[in-house]
PDB file of C-alpha atoms in Angstrom:
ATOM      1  CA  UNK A   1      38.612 -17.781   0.979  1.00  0.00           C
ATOM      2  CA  UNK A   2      42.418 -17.666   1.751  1.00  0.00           C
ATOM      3  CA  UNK A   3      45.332 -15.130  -0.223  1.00  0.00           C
ATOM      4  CA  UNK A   4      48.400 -16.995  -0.122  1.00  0.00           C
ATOM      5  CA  UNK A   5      51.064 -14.300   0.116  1.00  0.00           C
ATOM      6  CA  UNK A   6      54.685 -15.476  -1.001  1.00  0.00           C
ATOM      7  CA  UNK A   7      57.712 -13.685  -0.955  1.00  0.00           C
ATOM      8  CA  UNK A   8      60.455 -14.175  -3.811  1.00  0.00           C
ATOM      9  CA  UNK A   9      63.651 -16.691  -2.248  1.00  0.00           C
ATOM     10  CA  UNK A  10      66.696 -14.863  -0.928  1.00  0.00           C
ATOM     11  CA  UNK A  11      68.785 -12.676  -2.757  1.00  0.00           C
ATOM     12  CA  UNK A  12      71.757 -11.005  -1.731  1.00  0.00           C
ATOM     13  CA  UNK A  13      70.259  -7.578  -0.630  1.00  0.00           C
ATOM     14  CA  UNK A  14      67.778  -9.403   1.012  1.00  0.00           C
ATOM     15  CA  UNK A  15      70.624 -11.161   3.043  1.00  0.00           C
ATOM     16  CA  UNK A  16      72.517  -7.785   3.568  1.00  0.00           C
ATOM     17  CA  UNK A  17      69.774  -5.864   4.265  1.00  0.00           C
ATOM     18  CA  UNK A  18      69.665  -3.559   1.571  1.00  0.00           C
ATOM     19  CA  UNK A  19      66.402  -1.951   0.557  1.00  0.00           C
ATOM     20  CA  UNK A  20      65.576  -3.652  -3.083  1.00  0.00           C
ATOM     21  CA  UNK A  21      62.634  -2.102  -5.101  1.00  0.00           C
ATOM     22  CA  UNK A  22      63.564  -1.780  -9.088  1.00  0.00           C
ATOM     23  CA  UNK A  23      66.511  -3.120  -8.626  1.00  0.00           C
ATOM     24  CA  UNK A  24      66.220  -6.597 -10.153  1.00  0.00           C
ATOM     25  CA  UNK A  25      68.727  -9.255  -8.127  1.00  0.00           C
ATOM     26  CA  UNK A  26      68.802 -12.609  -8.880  1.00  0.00           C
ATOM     27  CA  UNK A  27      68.085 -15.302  -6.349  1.00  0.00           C
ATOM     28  CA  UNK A  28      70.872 -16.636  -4.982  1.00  0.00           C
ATOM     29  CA  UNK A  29      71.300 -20.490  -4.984  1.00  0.00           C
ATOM     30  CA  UNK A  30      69.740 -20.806  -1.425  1.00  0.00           C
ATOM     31  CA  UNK A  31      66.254 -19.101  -2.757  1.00  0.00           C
ATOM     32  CA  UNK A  32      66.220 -21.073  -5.540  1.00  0.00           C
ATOM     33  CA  UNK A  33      66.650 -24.064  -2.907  1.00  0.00           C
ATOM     34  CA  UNK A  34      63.773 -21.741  -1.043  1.00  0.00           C
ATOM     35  CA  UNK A  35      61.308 -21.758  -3.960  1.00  0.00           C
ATOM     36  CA  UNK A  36      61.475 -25.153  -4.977  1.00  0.00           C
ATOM     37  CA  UNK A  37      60.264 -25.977  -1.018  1.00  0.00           C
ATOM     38  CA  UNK A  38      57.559 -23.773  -1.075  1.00  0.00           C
ATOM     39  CA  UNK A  39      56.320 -25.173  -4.279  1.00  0.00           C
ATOM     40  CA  UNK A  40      56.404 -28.509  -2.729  1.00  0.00           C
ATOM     41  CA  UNK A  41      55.054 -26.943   0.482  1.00  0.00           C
ATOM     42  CA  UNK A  42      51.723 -26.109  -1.647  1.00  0.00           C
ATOM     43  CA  UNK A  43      51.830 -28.778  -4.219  1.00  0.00           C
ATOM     44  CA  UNK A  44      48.120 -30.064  -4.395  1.00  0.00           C
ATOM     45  CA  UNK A  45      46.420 -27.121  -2.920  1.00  0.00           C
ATOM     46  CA  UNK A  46      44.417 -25.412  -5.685  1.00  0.00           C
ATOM     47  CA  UNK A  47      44.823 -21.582  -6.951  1.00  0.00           C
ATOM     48  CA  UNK A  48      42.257 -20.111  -8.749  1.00  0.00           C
ATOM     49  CA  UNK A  49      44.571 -17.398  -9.671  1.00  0.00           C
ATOM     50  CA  UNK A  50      48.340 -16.578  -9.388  1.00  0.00           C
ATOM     51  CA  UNK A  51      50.120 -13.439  -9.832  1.00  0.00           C
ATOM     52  CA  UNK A  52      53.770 -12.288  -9.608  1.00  0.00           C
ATOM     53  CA  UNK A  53      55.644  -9.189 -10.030  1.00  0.00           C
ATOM     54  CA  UNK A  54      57.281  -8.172 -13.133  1.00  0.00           C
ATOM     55  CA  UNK A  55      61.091  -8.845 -11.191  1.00  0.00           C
ATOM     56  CA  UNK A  56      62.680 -11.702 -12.415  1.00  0.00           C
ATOM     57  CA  UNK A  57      63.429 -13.026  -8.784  1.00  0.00           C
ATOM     58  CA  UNK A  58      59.990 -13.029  -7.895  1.00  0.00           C
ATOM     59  CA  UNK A  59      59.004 -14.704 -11.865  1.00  0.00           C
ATOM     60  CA  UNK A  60      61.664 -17.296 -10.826  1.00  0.00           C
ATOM     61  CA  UNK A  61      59.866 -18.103  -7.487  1.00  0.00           C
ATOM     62  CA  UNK A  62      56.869 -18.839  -9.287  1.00  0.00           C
ATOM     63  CA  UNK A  63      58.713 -21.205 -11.942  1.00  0.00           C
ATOM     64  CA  UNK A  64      60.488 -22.823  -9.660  1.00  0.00           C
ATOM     65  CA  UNK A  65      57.098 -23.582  -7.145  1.00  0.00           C
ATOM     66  CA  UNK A  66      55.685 -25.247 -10.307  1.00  0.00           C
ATOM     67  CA  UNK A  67      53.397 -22.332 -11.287  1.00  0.00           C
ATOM     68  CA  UNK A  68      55.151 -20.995 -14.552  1.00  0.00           C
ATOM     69  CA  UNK A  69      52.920 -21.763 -16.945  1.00  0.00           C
ATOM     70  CA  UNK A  70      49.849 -19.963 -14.668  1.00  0.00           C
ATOM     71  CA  UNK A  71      51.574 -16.982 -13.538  1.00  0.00           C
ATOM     72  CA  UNK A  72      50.293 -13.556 -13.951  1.00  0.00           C
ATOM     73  CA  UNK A  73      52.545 -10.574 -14.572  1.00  0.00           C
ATOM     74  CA  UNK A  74      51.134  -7.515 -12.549  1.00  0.00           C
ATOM     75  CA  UNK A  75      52.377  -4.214 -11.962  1.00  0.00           C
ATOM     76  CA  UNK A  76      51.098  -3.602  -8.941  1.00  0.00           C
ATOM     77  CA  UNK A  77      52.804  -6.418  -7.252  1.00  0.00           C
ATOM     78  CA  UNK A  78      56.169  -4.105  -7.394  1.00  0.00           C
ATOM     79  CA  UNK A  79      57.817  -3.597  -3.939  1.00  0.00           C
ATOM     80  CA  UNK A  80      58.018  -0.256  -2.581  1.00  0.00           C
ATOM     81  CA  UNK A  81      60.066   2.326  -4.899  1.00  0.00           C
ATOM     82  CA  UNK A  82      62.867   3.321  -2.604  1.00  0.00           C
ATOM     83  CA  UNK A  83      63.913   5.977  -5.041  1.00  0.00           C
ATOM     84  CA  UNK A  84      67.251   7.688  -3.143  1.00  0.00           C
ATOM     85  CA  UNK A  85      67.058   4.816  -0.589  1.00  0.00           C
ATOM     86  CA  UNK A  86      67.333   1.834  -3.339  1.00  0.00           C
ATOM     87  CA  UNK A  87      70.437  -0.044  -2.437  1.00  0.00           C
ATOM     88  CA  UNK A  88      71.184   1.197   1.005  1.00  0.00           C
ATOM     89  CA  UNK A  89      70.143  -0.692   4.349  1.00  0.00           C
ATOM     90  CA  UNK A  90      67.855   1.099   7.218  1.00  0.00           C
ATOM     91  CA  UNK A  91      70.914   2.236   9.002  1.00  0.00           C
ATOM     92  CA  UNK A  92      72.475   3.732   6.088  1.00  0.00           C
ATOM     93  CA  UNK A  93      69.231   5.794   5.554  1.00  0.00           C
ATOM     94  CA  UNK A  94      69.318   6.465   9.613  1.00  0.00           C
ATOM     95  CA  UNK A  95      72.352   8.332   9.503  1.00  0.00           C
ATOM     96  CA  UNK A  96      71.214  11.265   7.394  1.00  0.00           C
ATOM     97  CA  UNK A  97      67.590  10.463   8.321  1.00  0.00           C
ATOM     98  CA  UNK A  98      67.077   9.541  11.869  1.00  0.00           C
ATOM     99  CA  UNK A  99      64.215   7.637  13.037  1.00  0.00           C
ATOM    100  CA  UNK A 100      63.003   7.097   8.856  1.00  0.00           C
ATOM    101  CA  UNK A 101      60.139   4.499   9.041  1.00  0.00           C
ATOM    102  CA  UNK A 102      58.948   3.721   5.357  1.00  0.00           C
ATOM    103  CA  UNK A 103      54.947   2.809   5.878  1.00  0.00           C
ATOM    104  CA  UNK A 104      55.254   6.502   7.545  1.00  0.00           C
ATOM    105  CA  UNK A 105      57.524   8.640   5.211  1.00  0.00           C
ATOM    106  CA  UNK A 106      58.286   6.751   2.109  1.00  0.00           C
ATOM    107  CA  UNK A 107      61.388   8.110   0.384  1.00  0.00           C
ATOM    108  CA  UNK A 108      62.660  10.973  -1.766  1.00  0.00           C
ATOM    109  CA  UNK A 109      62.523  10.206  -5.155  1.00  0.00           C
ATOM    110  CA  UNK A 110      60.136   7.270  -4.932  1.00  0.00           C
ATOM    111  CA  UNK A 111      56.853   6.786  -3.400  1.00  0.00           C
ATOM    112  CA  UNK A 112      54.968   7.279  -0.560  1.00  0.00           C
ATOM    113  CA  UNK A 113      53.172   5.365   1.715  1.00  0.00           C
ATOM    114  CA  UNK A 114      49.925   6.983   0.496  1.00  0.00           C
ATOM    115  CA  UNK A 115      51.121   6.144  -3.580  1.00  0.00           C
ATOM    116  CA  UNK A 116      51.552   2.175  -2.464  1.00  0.00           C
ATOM    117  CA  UNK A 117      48.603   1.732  -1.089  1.00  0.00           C
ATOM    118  CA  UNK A 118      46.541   3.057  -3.958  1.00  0.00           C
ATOM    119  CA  UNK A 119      48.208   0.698  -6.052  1.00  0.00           C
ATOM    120  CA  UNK A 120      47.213  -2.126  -4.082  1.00  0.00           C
ATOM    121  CA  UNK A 121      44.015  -1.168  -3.388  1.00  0.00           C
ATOM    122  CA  UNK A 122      44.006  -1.077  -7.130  1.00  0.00           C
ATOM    123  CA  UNK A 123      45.309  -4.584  -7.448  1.00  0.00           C
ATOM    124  CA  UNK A 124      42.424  -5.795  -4.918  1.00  0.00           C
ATOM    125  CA  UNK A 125      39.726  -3.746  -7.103  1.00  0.00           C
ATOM    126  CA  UNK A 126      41.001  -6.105 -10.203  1.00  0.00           C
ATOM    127  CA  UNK A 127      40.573  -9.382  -7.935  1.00  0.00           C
ATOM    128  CA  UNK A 128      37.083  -8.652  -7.318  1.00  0.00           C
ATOM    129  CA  UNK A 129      36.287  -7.966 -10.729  1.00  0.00           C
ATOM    130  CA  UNK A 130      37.486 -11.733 -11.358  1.00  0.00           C
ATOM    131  CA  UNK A 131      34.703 -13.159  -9.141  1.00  0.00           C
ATOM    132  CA  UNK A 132      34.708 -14.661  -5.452  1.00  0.00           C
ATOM    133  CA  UNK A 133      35.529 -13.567  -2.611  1.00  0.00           C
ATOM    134  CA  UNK A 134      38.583 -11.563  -2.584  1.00  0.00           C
ATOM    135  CA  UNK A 135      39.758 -10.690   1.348  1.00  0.00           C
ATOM    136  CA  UNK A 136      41.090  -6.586   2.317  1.00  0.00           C
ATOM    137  CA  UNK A 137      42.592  -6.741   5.604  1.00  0.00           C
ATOM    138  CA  UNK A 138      41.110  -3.247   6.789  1.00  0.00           C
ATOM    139  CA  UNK A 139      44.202  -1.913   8.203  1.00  0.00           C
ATOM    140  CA  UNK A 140      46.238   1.362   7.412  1.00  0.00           C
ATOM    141  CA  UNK A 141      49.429   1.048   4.812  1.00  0.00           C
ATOM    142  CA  UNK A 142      51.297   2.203   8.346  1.00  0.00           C
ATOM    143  CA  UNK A 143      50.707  -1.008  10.150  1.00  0.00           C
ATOM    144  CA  UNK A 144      53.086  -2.320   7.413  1.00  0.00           C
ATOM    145  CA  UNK A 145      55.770  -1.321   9.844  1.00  0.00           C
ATOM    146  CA  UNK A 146      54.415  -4.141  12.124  1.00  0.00           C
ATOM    147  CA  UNK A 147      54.083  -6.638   9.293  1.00  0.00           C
ATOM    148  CA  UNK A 148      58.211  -7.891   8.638  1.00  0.00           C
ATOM    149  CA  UNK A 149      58.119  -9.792   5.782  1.00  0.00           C
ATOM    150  CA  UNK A 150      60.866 -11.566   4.880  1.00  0.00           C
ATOM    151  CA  UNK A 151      62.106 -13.398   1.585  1.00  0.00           C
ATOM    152  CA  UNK A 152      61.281 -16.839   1.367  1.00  0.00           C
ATOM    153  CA  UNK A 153      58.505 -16.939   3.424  1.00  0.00           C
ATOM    154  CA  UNK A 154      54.715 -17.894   3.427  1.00  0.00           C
ATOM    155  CA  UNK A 155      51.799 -15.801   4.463  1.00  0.00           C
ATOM    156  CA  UNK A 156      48.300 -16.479   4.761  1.00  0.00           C
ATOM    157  CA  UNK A 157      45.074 -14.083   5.179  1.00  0.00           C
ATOM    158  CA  UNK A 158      41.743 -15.134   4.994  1.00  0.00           C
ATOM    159  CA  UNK A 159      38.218 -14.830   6.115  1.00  0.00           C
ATOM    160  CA  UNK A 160      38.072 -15.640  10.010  1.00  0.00           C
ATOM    161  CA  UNK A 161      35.247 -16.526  12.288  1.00  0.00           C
ATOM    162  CA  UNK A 162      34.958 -12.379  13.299  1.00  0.00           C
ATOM    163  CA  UNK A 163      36.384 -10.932   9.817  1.00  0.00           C
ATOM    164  CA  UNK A 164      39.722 -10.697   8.145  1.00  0.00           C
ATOM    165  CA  UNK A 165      42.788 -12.892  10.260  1.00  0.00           C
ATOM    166  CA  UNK A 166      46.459 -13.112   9.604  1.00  0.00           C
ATOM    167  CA  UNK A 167      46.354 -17.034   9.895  1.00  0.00           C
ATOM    168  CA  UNK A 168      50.128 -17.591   9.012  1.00  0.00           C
ATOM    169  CA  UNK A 169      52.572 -14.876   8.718  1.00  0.00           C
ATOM    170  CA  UNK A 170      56.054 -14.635   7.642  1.00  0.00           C
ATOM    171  CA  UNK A 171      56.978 -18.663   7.853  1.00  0.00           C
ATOM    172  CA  UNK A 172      60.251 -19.011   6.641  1.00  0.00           C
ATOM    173  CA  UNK A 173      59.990 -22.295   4.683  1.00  0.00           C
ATOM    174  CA  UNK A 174      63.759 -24.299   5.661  1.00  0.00           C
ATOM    175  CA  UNK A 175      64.295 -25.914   1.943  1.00  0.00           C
ATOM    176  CA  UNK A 176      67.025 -28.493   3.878  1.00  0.00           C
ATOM    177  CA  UNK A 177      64.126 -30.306   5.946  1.00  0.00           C
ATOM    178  CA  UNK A 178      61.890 -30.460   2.118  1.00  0.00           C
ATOM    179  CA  UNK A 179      65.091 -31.909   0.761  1.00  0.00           C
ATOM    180  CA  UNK A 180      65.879 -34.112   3.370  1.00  0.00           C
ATOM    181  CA  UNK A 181      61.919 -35.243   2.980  1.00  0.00           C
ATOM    182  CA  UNK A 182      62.073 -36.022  -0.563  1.00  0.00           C
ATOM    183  CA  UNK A 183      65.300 -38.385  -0.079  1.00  0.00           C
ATOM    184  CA  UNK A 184      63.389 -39.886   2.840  1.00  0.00           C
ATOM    185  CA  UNK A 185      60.255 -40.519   0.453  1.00  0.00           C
ATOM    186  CA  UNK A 186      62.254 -41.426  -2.045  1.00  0.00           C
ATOM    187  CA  UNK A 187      64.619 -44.340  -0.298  1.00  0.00           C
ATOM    188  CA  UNK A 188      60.877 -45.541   0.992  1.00  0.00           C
ATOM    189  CA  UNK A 189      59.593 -45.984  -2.293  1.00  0.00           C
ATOM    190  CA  UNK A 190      62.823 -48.177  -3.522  1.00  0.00           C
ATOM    191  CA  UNK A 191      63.175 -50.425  -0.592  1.00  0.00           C
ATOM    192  CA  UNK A 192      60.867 -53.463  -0.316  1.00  0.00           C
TER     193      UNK A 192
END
């Protein structure tokens, strides 16, 4: 069994950095690009189950891949609540918090490291009530830290020869080389 993990396309406080939790920003025009490529990057593969946040950007990702009409809405698919820290970037937070790390001390107002992981251990608990295999990667919510995860990208964790394996992680998918593809494919088909 494999979880696909993928990350809502670019928005502008992804590209400046900015920590974005409740806020709800639209994708800009390249992570619309980026969605549409990862939907063509999985097209044919089959999902026996596909869930989203509530944000719109990450409800647009899905649409655009092609999995509108099979997406789930779940709460516990919410990024991190930044709480004081929504809106501002890591160094913003640095200067009147030095050395902040969010898997380790969460943030005032919002939740903690501890809070998230219940959540999603909550999430996982609902998964295997559905049937099948459903994978936990047993590591603490700190290793997080080590785990960037960026917009636009595709993860993959599934069962591995010794137990739980990362087998893809944070693959940015470039939406210019699927574009470029589909005008290749498509000059192929109308040429003799």
């Amino acid at each position: 069994m494999a979880i696909w993990l993928v990350r809502h396309g670019e928005t502008e406080w992804s590209i400046s950095g900015q920590h974005t939790g409740s806020t709800d920003i639209a994708l800009t025009p390249e992570g619309r690009l980026q969605a549409v490529a990862i939907g063509k990057l999985v097209a044919g593969r089959r999902f026996d189950h596909v869930y989203t946040s509530p944000m719109l950007r990450a409800q647009e990702t899905g649409r655009l891949a092609g999995f509108g009409d099979r997406i789930h809405v779940n709460e516990a698919l919410l990024e991190f609540d930044y709480g004081e820290f929504e809106g501002l970037t890591t160094e913003q937070i640095w200067q009147t918090h030095p050395d902040w790390e969010l898997f380790r001390d969460g943030c005032p107002g919002g939740e903690t490291p501890e809070q998230m992981a219940k959540r999603v251990d909550a999430l996982i608990e609902e998964l295997r009530e559905l049937g099948g295999n459903t994978l936990l990667l047993d590591l603490p919510i700190r290793f997080a830290t080590n785990l960037r995860l960026d917009a636009g990208t595709i993860s993959i964790v599934t069962d591995g020869r010794d137990g739980p394996a990362l087998v893809l992680w944070n693959r940015r998918v470039q939406p210019r080389a699927v574009v470029v593809a589909d005008i290749a494919a498509s000059i192929a088909r109308t040429v003799p």
